[in-house]
JSON list of C-alpha atoms in Angstrom, two decimals:
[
{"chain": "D", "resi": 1, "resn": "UNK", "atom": "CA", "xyz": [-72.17, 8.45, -34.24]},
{"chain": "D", "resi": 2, "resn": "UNK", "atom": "CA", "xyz": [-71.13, 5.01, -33.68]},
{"chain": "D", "resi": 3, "resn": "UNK", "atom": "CA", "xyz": [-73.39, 2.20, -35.26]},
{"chain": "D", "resi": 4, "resn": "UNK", "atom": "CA", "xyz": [-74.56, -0.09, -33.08]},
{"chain": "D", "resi": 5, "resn": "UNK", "atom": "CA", "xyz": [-76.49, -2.18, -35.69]},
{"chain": "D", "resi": 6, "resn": "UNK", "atom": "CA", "xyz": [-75.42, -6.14, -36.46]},
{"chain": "D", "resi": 7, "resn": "UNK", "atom": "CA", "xyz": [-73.47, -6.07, -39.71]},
{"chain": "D", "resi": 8, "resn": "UNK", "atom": "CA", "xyz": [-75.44, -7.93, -42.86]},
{"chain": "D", "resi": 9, "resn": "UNK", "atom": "CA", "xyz": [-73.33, -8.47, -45.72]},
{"chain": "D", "resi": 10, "resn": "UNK", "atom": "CA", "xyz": [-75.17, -6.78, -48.59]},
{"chain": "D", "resi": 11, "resn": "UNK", "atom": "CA", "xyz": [-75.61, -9.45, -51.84]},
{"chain": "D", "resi": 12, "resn": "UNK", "atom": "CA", "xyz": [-74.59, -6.47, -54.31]},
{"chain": "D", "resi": 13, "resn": "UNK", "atom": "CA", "xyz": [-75.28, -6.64, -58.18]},
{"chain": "D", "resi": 14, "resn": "UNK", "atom": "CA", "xyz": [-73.60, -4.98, -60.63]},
{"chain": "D", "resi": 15, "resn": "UNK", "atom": "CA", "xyz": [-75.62, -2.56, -62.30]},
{"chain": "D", "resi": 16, "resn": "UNK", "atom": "CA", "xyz": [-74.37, 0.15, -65.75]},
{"chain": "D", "resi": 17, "resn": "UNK", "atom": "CA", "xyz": [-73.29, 2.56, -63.21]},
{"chain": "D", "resi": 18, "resn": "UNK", "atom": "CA", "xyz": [-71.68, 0.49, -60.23]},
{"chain": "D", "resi": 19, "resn": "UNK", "atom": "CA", "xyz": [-72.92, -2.09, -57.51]},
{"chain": "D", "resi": 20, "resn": "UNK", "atom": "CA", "xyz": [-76.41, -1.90, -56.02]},
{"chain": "D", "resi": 21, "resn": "UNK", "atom": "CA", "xyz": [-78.16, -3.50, -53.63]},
{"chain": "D", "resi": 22, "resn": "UNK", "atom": "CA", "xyz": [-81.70, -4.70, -53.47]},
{"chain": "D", "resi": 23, "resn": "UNK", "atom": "CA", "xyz": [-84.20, -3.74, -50.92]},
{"chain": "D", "resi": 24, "resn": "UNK", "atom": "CA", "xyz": [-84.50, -6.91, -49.07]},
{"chain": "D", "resi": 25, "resn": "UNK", "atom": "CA", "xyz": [-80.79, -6.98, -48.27]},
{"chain": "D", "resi": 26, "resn": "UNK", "atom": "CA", "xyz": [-80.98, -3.44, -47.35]},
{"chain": "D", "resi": 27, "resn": "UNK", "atom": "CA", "xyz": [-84.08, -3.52, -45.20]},
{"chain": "D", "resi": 28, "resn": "UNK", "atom": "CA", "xyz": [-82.24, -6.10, -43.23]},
{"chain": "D", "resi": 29, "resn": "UNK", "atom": "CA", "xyz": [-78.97, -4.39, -42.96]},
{"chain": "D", "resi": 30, "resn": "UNK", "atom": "CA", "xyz": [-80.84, -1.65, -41.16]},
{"chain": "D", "resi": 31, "resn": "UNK", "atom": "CA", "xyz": [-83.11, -3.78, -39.45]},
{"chain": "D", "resi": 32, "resn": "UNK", "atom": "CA", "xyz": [-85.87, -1.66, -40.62]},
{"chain": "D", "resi": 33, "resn": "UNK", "atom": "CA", "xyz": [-89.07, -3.34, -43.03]},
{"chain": "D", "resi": 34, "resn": "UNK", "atom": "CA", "xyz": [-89.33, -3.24, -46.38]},
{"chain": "D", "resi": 35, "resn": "UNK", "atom": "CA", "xyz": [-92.66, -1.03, -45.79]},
{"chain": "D", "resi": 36, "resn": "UNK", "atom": "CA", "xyz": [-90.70, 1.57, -44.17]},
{"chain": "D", "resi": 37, "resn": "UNK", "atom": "CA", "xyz": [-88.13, 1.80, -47.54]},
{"chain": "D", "resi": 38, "resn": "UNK", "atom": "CA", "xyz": [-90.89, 2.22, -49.68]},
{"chain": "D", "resi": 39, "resn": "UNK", "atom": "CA", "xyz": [-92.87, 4.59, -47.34]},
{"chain": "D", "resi": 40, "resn": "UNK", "atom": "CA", "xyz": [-89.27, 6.67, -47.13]},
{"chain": "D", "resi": 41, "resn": "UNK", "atom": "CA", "xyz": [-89.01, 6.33, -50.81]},
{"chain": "D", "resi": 42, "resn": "UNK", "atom": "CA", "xyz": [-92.77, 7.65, -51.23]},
{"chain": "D", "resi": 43, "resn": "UNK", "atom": "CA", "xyz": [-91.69, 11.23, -48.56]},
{"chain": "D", "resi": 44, "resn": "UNK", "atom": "CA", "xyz": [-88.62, 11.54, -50.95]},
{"chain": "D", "resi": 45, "resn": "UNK", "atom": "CA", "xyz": [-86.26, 10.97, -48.29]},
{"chain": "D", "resi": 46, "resn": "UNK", "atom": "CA", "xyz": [-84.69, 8.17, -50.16]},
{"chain": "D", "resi": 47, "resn": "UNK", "atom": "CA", "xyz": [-84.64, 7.88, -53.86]},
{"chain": "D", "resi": 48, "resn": "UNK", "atom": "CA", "xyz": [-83.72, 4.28, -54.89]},
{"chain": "D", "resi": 49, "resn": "UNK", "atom": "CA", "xyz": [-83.32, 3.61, -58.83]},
{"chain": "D", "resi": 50, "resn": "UNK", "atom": "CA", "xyz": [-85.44, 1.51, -60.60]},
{"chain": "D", "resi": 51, "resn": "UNK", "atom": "CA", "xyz": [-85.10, -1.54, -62.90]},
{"chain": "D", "resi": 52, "resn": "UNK", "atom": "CA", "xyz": [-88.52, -2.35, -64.05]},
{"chain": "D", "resi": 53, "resn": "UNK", "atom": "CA", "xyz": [-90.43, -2.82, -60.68]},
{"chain": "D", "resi": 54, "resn": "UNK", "atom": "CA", "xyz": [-87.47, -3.66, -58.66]},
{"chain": "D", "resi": 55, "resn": "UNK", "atom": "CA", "xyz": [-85.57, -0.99, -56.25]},
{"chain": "D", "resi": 56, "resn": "UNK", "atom": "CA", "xyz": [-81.75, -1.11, -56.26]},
{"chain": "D", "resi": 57, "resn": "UNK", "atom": "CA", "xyz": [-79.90, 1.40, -53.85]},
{"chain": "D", "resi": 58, "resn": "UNK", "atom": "CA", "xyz": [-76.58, 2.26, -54.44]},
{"chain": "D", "resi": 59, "resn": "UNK", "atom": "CA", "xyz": [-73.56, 2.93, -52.45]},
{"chain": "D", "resi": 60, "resn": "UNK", "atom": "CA", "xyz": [-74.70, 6.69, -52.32]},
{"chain": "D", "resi": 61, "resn": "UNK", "atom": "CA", "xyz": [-78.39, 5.86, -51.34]},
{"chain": "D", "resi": 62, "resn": "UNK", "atom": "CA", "xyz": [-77.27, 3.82, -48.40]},
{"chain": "D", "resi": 63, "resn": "UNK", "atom": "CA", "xyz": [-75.86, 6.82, -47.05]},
{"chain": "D", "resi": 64, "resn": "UNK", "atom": "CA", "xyz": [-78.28, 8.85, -47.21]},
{"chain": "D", "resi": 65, "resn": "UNK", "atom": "CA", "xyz": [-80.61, 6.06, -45.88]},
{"chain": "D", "resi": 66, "resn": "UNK", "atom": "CA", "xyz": [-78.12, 5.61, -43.20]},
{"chain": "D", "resi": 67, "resn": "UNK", "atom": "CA", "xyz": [-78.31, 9.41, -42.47]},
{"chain": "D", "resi": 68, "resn": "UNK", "atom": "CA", "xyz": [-82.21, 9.58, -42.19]},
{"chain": "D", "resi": 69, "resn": "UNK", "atom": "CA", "xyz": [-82.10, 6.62, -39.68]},
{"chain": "D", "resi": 70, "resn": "UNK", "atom": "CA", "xyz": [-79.63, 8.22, -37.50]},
{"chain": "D", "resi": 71, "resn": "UNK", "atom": "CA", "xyz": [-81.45, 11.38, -37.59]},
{"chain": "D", "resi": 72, "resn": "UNK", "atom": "CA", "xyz": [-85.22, 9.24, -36.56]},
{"chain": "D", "resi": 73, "resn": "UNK", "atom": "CA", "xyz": [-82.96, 7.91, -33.72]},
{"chain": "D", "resi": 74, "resn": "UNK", "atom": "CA", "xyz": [-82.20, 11.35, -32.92]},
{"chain": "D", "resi": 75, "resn": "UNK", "atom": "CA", "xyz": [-86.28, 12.15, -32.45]},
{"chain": "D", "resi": 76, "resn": "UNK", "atom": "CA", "xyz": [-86.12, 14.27, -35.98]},
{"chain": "D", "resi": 77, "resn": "UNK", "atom": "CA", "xyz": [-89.61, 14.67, -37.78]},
{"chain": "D", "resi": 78, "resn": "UNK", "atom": "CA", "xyz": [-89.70, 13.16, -41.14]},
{"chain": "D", "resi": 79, "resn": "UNK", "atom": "CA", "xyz": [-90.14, 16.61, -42.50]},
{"chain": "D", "resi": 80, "resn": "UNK", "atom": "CA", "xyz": [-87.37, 17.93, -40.17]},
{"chain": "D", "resi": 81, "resn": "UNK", "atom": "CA", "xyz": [-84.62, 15.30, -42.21]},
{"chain": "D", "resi": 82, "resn": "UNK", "atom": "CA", "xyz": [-86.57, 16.39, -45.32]},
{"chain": "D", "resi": 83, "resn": "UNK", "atom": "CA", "xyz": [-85.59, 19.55, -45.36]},
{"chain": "D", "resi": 84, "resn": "UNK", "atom": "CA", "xyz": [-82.67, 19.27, -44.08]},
{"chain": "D", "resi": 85, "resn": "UNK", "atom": "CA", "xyz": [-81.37, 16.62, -46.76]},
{"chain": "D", "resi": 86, "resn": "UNK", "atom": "CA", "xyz": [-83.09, 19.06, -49.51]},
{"chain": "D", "resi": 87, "resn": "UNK", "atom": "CA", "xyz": [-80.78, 21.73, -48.35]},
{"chain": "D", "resi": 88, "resn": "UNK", "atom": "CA", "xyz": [-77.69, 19.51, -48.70]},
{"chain": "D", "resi": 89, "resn": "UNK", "atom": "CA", "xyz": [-75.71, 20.13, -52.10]},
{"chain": "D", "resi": 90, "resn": "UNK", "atom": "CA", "xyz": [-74.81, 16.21, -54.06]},
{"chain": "D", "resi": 91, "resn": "UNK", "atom": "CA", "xyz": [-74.21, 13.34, -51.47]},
{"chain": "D", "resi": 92, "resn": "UNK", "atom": "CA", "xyz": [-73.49, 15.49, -48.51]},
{"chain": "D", "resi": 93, "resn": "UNK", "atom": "CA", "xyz": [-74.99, 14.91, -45.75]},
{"chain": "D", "resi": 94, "resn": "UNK", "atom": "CA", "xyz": [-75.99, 17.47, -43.62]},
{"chain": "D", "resi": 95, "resn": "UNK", "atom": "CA", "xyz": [-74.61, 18.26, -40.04]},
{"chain": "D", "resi": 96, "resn": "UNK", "atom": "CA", "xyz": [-76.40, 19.67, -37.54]},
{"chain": "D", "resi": 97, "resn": "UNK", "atom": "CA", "xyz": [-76.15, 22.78, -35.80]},
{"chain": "D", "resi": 98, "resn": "UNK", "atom": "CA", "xyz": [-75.98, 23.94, -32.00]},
{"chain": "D", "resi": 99, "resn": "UNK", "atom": "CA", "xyz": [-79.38, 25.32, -32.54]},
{"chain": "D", "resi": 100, "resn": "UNK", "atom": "CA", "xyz": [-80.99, 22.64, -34.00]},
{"chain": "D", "resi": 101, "resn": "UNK", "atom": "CA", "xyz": [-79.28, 20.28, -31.28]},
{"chain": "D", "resi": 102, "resn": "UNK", "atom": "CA", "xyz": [-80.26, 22.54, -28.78]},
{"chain": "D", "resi": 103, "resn": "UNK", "atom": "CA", "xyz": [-83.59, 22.42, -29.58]},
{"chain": "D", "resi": 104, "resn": "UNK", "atom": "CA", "xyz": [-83.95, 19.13, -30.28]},
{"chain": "D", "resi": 105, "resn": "UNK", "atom": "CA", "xyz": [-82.69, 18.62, -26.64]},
{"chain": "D", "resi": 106, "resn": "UNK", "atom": "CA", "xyz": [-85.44, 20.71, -25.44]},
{"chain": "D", "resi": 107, "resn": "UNK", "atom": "CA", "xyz": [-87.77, 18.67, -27.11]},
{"chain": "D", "resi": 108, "resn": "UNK", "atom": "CA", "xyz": [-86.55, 15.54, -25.44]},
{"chain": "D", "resi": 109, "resn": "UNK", "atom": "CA", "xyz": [-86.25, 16.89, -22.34]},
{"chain": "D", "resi": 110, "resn": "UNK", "atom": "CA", "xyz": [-89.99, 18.20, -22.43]},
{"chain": "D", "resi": 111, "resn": "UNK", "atom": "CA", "xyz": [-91.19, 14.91, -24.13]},
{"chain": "D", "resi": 112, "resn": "UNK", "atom": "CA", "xyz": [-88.98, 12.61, -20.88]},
{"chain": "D", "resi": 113, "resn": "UNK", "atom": "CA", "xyz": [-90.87, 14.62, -18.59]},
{"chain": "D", "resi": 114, "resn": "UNK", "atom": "CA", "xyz": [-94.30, 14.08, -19.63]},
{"chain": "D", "resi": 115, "resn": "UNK", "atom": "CA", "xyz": [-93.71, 10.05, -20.20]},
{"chain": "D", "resi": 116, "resn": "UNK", "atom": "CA", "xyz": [-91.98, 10.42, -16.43]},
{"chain": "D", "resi": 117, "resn": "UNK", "atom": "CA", "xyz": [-95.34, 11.77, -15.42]},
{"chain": "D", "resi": 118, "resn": "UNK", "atom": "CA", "xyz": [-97.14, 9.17, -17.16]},
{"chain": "D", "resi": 119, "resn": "UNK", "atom": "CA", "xyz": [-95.22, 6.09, -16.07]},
{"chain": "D", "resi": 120, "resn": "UNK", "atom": "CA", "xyz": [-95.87, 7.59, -12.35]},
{"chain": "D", "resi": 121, "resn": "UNK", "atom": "CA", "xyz": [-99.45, 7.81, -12.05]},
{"chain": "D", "resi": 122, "resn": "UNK", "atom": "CA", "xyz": [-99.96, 4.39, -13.82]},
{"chain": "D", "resi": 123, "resn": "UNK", "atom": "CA", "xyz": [-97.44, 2.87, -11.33]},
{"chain": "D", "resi": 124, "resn": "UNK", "atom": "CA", "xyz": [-99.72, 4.13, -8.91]},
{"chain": "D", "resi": 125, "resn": "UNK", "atom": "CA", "xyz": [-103.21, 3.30, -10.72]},
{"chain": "D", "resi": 126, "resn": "UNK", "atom": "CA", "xyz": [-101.38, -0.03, -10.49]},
{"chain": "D", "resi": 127, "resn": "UNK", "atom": "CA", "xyz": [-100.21, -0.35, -6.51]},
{"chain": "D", "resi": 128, "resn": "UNK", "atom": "CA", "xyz": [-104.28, 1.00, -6.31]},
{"chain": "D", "resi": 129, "resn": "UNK", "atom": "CA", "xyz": [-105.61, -1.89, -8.28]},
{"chain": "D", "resi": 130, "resn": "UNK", "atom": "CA", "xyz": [-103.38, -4.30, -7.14]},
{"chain": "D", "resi": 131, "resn": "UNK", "atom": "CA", "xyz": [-105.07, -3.76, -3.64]},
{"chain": "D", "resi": 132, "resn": "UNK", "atom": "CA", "xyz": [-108.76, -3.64, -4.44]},
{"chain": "D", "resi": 133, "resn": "UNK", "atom": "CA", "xyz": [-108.18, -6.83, -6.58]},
{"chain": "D", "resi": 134, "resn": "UNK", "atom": "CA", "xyz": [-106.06, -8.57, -3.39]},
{"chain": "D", "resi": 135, "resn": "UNK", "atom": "CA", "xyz": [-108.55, -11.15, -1.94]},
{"chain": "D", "resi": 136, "resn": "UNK", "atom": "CA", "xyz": [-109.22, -10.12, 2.01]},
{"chain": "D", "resi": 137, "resn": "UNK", "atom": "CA", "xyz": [-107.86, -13.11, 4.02]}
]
């Protein structure tokens, strides 16, 4: 999948096992807040380490952050990725099947159809409104 997100350069540190990166320069790499990290963090999706009080991701954990972001794009549940990433053996990250894309079409498809249904009648609630609210001349 091709990323379509505005390169930030990272400010890395060096941490006693390689470089890491701190949240703020992360949550801005992936335009995503700082709020949604830590609430990713908290559903075990991510698992930044810790310094004290302070987050650091590493090359690894941006990966698998990067992974979980593509896979919300994608209209995956939080549990969906979950699982799926609990299933994955090391840094892997998992690829998806025909099934699952199959069904996550489905999905999609159902969900397009009932917002196409939705943006129709307001269109017309509007075109309604707009005439009773049109001063007679």
């Amino acid at each position: 999948m091709e990323d379509t997100m505005p390169t930030v350069a990272l400010k890395a540190s060096l941490s006693d096992d390689g470089v890491s990166f701190g949240i703020e320069d992360v949550a801005k790499r992936f335009s995503v807040t700082q709020r949604t990290l830590r609430f990713y963090e908290q559903r075990g999706l991510i698992t930044p380490d810790r310094v004290g009080r302070t987050r650091k991701y590493n090359e690894s954990q941006i990966k698998r952050l990067d992974y979980v972001l593509s896979q919300v794009r994608l209209g995956f549940t939080l549990t969906e990725i979950k699982e799926r990433t609990d299933q994955a053996i090391g840094d892997d990250t998992p690829e998806l099947t025909m099934h699952e894309v199959e069904e996550q079409l489905t999905i999609l498809r159902r969900q397009q159809a009932k917002l196409s249904e939705s943006l129709d009648i307001l269109v017309r609630l509007r075109q309604v409104l707009s005439v009773r609210l049109t001063p007679a001349n």
